Short mmCIF file of C-alpha atoms in Angstrom, two decimals:
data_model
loop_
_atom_site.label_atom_id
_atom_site.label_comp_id
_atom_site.label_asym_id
_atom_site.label_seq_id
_atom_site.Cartn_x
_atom_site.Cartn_y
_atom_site.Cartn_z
CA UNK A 1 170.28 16.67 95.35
CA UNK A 2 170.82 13.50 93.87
CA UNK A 3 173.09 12.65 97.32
CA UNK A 4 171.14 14.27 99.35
CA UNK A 5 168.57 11.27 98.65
CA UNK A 6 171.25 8.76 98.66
CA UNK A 7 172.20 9.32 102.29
CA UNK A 8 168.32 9.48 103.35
CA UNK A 9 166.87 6.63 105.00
CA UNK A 10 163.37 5.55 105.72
CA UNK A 11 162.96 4.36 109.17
CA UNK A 12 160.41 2.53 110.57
CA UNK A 13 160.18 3.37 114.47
CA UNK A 14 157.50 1.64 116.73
CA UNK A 15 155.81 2.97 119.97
CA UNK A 16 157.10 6.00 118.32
CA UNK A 17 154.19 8.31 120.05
CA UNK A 18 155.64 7.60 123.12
CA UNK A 19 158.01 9.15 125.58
CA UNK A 20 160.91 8.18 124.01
CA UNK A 21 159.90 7.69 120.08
CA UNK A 22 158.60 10.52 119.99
CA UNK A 23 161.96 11.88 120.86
CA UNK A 24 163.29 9.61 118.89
CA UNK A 25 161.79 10.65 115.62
CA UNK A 26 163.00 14.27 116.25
CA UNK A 27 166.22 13.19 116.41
CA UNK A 28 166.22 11.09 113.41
CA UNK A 29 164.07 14.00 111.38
CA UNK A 30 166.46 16.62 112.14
CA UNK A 31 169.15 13.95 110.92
CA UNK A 32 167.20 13.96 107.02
CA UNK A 33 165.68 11.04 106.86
CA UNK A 34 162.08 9.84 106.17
CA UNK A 35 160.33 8.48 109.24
CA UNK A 36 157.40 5.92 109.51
CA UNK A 37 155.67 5.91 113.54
CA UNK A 38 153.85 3.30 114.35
CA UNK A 39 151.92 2.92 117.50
CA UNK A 40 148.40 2.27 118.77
CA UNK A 41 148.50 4.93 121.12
CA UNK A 42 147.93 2.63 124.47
CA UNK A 43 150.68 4.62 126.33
CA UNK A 44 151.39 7.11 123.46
CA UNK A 45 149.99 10.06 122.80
CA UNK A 46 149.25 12.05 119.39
CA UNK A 47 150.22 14.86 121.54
CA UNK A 48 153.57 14.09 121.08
CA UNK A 49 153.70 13.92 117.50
CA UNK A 50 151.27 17.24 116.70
CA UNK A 51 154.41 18.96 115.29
CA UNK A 52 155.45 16.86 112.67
CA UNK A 53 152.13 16.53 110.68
CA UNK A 54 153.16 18.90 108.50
CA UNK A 55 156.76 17.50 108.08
CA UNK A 56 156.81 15.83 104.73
CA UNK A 57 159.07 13.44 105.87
CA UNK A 58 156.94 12.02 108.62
CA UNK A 59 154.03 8.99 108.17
CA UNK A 60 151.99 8.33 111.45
CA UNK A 61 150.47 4.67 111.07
CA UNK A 62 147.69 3.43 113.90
CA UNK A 63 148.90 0.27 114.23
CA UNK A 64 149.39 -2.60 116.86
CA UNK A 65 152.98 -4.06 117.05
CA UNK A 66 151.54 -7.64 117.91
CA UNK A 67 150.34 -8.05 114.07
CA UNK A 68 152.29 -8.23 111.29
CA UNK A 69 153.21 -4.50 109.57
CA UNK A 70 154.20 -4.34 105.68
CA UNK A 71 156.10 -1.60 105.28
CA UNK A 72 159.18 -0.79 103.16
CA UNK A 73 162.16 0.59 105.71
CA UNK A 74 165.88 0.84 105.80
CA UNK A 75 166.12 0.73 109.59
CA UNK A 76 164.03 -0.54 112.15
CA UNK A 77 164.21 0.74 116.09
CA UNK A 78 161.46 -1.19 118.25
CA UNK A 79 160.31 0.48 120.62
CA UNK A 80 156.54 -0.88 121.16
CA UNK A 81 155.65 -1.91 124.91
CA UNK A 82 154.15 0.15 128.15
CA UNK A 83 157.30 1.13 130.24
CA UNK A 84 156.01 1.90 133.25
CA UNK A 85 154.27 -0.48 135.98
CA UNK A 86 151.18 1.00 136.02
CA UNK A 87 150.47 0.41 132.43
CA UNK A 88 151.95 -2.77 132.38
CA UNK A 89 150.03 -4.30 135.02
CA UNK A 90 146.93 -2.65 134.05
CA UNK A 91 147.21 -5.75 131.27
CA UNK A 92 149.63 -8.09 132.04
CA UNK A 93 148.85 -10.35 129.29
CA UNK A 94 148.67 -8.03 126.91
CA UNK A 95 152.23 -6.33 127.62
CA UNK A 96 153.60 -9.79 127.53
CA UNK A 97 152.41 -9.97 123.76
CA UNK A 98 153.23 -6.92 122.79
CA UNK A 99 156.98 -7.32 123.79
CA UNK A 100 157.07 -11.48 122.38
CA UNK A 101 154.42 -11.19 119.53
CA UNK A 102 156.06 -7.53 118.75
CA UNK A 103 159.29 -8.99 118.74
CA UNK A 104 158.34 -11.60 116.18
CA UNK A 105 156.52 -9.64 113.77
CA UNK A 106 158.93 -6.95 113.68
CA UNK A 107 162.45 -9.43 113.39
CA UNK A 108 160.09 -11.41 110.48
CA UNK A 109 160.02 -7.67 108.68
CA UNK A 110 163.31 -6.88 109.09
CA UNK A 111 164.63 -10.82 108.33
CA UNK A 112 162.05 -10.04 104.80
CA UNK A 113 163.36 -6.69 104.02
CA UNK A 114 167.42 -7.49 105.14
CA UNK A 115 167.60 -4.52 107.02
CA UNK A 116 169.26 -3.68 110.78
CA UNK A 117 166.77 -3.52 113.84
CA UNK A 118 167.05 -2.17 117.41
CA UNK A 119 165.70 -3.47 120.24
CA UNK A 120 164.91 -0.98 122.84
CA UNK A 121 165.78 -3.36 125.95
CA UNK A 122 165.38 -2.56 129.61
CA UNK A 123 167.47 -2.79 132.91
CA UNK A 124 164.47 -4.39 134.53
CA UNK A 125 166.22 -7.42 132.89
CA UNK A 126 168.39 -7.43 136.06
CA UNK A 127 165.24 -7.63 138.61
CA UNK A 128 166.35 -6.62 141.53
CA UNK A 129 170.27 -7.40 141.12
CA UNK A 130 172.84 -9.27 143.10
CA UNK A 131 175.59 -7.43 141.56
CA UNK A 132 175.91 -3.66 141.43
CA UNK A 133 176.68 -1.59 139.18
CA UNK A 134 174.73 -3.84 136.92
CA UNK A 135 177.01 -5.15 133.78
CA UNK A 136 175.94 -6.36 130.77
CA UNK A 137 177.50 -9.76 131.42
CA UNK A 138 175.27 -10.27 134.76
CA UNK A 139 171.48 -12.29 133.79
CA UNK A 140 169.89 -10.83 136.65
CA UNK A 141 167.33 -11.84 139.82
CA UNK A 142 164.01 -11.75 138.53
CA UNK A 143 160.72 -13.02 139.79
CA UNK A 144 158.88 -15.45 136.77
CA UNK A 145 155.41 -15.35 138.82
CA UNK A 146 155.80 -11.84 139.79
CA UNK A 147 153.11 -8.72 138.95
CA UNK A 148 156.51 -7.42 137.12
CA UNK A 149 157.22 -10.65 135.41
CA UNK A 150 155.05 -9.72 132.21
CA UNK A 151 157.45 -6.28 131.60
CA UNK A 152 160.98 -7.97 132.66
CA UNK A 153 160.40 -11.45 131.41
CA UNK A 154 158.63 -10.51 128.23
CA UNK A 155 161.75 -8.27 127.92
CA UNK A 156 164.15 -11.00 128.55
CA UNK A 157 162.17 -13.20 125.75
CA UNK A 158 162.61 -10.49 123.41
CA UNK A 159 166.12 -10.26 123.55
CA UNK A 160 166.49 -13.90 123.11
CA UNK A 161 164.10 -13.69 119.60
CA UNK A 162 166.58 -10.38 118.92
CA UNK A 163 169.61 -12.91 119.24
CA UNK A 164 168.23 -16.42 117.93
CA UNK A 165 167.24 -14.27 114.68
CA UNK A 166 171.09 -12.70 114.63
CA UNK A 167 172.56 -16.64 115.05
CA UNK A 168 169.78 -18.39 112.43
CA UNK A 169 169.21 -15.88 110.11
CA UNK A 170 172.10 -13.45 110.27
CA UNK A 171 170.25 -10.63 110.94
CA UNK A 172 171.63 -7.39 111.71
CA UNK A 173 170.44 -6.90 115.96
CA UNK A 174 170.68 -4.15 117.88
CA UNK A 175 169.82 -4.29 121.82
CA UNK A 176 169.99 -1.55 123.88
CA UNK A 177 169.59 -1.81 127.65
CA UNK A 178 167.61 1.29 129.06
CA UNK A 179 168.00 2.22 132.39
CA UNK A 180 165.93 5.28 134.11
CA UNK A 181 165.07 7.98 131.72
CA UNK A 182 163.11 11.37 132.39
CA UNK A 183 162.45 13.90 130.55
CA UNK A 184 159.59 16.22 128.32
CA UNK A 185 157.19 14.34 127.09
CA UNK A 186 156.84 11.92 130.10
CA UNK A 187 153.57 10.92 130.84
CA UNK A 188 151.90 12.86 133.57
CA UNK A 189 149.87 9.81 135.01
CA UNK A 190 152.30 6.88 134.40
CA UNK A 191 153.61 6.03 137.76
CA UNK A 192 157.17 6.52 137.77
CA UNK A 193 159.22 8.22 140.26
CA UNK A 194 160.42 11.36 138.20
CA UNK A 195 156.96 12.56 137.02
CA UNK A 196 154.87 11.18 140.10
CA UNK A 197 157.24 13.83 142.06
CA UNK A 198 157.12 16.93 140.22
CA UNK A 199 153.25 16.26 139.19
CA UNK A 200 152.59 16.37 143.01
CA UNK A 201 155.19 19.30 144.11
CA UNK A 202 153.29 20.99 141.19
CA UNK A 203 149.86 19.89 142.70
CA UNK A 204 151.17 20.63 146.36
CA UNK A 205 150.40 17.73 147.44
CA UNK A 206 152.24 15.28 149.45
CA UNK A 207 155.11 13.34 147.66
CA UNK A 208 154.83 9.84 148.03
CA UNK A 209 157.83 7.44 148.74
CA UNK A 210 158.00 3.70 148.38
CA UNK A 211 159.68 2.00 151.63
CA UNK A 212 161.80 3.99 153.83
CA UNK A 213 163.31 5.69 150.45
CA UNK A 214 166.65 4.46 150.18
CA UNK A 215 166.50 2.72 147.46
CA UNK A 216 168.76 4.06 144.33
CA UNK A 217 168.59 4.79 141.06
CA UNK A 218 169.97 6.32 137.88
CA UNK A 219 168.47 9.08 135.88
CA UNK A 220 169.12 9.57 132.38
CA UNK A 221 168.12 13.04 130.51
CA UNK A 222 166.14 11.58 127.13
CA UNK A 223 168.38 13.64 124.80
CA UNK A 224 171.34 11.74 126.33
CA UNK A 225 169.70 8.52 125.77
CA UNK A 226 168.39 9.38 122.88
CA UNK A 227 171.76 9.82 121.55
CA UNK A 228 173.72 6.51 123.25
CA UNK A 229 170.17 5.12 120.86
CA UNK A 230 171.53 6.39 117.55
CA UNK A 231 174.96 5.59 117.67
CA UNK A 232 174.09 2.14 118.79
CA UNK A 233 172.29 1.67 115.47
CA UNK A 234 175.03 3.42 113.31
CA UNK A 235 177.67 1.28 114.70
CA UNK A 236 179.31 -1.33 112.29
CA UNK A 237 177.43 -4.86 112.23
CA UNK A 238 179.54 -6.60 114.12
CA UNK A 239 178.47 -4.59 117.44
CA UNK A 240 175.22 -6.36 118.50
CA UNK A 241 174.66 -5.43 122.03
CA UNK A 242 173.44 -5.48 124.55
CA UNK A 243 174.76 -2.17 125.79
CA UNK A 244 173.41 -0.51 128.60
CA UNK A 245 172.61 3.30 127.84
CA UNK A 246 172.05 5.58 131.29
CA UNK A 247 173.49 7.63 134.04
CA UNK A 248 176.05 5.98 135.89
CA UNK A 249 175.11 8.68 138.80
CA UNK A 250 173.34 6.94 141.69
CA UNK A 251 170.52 8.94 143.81
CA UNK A 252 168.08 7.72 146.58
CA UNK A 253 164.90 8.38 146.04
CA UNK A 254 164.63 10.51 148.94
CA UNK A 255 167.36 12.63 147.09
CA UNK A 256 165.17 13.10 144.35
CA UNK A 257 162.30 13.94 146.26
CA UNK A 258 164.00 16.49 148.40
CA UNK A 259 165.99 17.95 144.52
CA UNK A 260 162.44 18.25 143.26
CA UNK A 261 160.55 20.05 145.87
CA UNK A 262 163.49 22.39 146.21
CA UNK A 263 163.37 22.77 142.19
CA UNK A 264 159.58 23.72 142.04
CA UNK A 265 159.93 25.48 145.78
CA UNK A 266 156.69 23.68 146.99
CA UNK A 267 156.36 22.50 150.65
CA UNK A 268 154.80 19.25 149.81
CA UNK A 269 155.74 16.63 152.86
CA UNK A 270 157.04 13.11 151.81
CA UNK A 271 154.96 10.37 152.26
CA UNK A 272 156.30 6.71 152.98
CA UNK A 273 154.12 4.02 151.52
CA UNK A 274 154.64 0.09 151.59
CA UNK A 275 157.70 -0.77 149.46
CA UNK A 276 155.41 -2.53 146.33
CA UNK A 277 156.71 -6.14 145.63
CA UNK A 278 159.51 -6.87 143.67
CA UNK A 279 160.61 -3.47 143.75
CA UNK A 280 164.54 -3.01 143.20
CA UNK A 281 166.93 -1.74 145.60
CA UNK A 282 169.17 -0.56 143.65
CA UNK A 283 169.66 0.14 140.04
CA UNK A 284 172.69 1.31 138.56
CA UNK A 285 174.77 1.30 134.88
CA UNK A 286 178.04 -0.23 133.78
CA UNK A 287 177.89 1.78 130.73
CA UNK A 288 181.38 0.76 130.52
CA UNK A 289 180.98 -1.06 127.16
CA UNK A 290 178.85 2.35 125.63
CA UNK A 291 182.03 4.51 126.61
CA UNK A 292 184.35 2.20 124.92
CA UNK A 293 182.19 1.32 121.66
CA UNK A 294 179.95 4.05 121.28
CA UNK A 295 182.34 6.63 122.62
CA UNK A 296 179.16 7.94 124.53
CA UNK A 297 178.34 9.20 127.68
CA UNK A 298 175.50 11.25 129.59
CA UNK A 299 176.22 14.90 129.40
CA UNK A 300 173.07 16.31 131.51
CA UNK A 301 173.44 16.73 134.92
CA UNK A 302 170.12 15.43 137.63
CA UNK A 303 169.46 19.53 138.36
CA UNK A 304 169.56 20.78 134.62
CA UNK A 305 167.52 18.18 133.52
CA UNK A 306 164.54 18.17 135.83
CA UNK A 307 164.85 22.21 135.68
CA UNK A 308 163.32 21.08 131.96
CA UNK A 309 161.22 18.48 132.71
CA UNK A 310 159.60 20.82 135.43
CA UNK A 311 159.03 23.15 132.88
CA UNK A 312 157.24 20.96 130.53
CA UNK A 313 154.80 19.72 133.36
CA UNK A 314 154.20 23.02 134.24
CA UNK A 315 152.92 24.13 130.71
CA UNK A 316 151.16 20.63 130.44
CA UNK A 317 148.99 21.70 133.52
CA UNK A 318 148.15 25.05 131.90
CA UNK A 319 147.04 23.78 128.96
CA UNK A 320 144.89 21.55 131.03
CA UNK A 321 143.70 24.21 133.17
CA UNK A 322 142.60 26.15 129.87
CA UNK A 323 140.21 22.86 128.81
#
């Protein structure tokens, strides 16, 4: 018993009622240790975290990242910040704060209590990129002024914080660059491409495609990512980041219209729309560096995956059908 305790940490994960923490804190539940969520359910949703109110090991605190949190943890993973460009734009200034201010308050806990802390990052720090597959070594092509600017810049200022903190105060960083991820869990109404589709294949309703719908990207399956998240934090000290985690696989997003559709067998039409500004062309992983380091890679293919994700948005509109 007595090691049993020894090896359990308390972890302290923000935004953890989201898409991902939520995962997240299954993961790191079914791994033993104590976990503290934090979130002020914006984005997230108590939804997600329904199950583990009766796990002893689990704390659920209502709680805005961009002021200060006292809390005694052994590991931090932040995670606080709308992902998706509806809810980013819907308050530009505020998702700015919550990535800079979030930053700051949750570095100044971890600098108090001397304990590691993981930035969860995003690819949208490469804009819309010169160079493709996108490296961890390339700074990217993104707009200041732009309605994206708030997500990708406030982003980009985090991971500076993450690294100024690692240089002045030796603190032990983790960044993580997160490219595309789908999965359960997503939120139905958020905007991106994955659950837009299959929420209006379900619907039968037309699918709706930004520009002519050759644009690429990568999808990552959230256990996968999920996983590339871990062993980023469990890696020795002297592996800092940042490390892109997603699937090197590249789709058009007419491929993943045309996969869906087929998936849920609806005849919905596609639907092109005005390509929205700033948009990227193409977005892709070197997850060179998380193959070498982390020995990890994806393991879900496109087709498995969304035959879950499907699933999940299926018995999220019966339950709403039953209200």
């Amino acid at each position: 018993m007595t090691k049993l305790y020894e090896s359990r940490k308390r972890i302290l994960v923000t935004g953890g009622a989201g898409f991902l923490g939520s995962h997240l804190i299954d993961r790191l539940l079914r791994d033993g240790n104590e976990v503290v969520c934090a979130d002020n359910l914006f984005t997230g949703s108590k939804r997600n975290i329904d199950h583990l109110h009766t796990n002893p090991r689990f704390e659920f605190l209502r709680h805005d990242v961009c002021f200060p949190l006292y809390v005694e943890v052994d590991e931090i993973y932040n995670l606080a910040c709308p992902a998706s460009p509806i809810h980013y734009q819907h308050d530009p200034v505020q998702t700015t704060k919550t990535s800079v201010h979030g930053a700051i308050n949750m570095l100044g806990l971890a600098k108090r209590l001397r304990c590691k802390i993981l930035q969860a990052s995003t690819s949208e720090v490469y804009g819309d990129p010169f160079i493709h597959p996108q490296t961890e070594e390339y700074w990217g092509n993104v707009n200041p002024i732009g309605p994206r600017s708030c997500y990708d810049e406030g982003k980009r200022c985090a991971e500076t914080l993450f690294f100024d903190y690692h240089r002045q105060h030796n603190l032990k960083i983790k960044v993580m660059r997160i490219f595309n991820t789908y999965g359960p869990r997503m939120h139905p109404n958020d905007g991106r491409v994955v659950s837009n589709f299959i929420m209006q294949a379900l619907r039968g309703e037309h699918l709706t495609i930004y520009g002519k719908g050759d644009q690429t990207r990568s999808f990552c399956y959230v256990d996968d990512l999920i996983d590339g998240m871990v062993r980023l934090m469990d890696s020795s000290d002297e592996i800092t980041g940042p490390i892109n985690i997603g699937n090197p696989v590249e789709f058009t997003i007419k491929e993943l219209a045309e996969e869906i559709t087929a998936r849920v067998r609806s005849k919905s039409s596609l639907v092109f729309l005005p390509l929205p500004l700033d948009d990227p062309k193409q977005r892709q992983p070197d997850i060179s560096r998380a193959q070498a380091i982390l020995n990890w890679s994806p393991k879900m293919q496109l087709r498995e995956g969304l035959e879950h994700t499907i699933r999940y948005f299926e018995t999220f509109l019966d339950r709403d059908d039953d209200r």
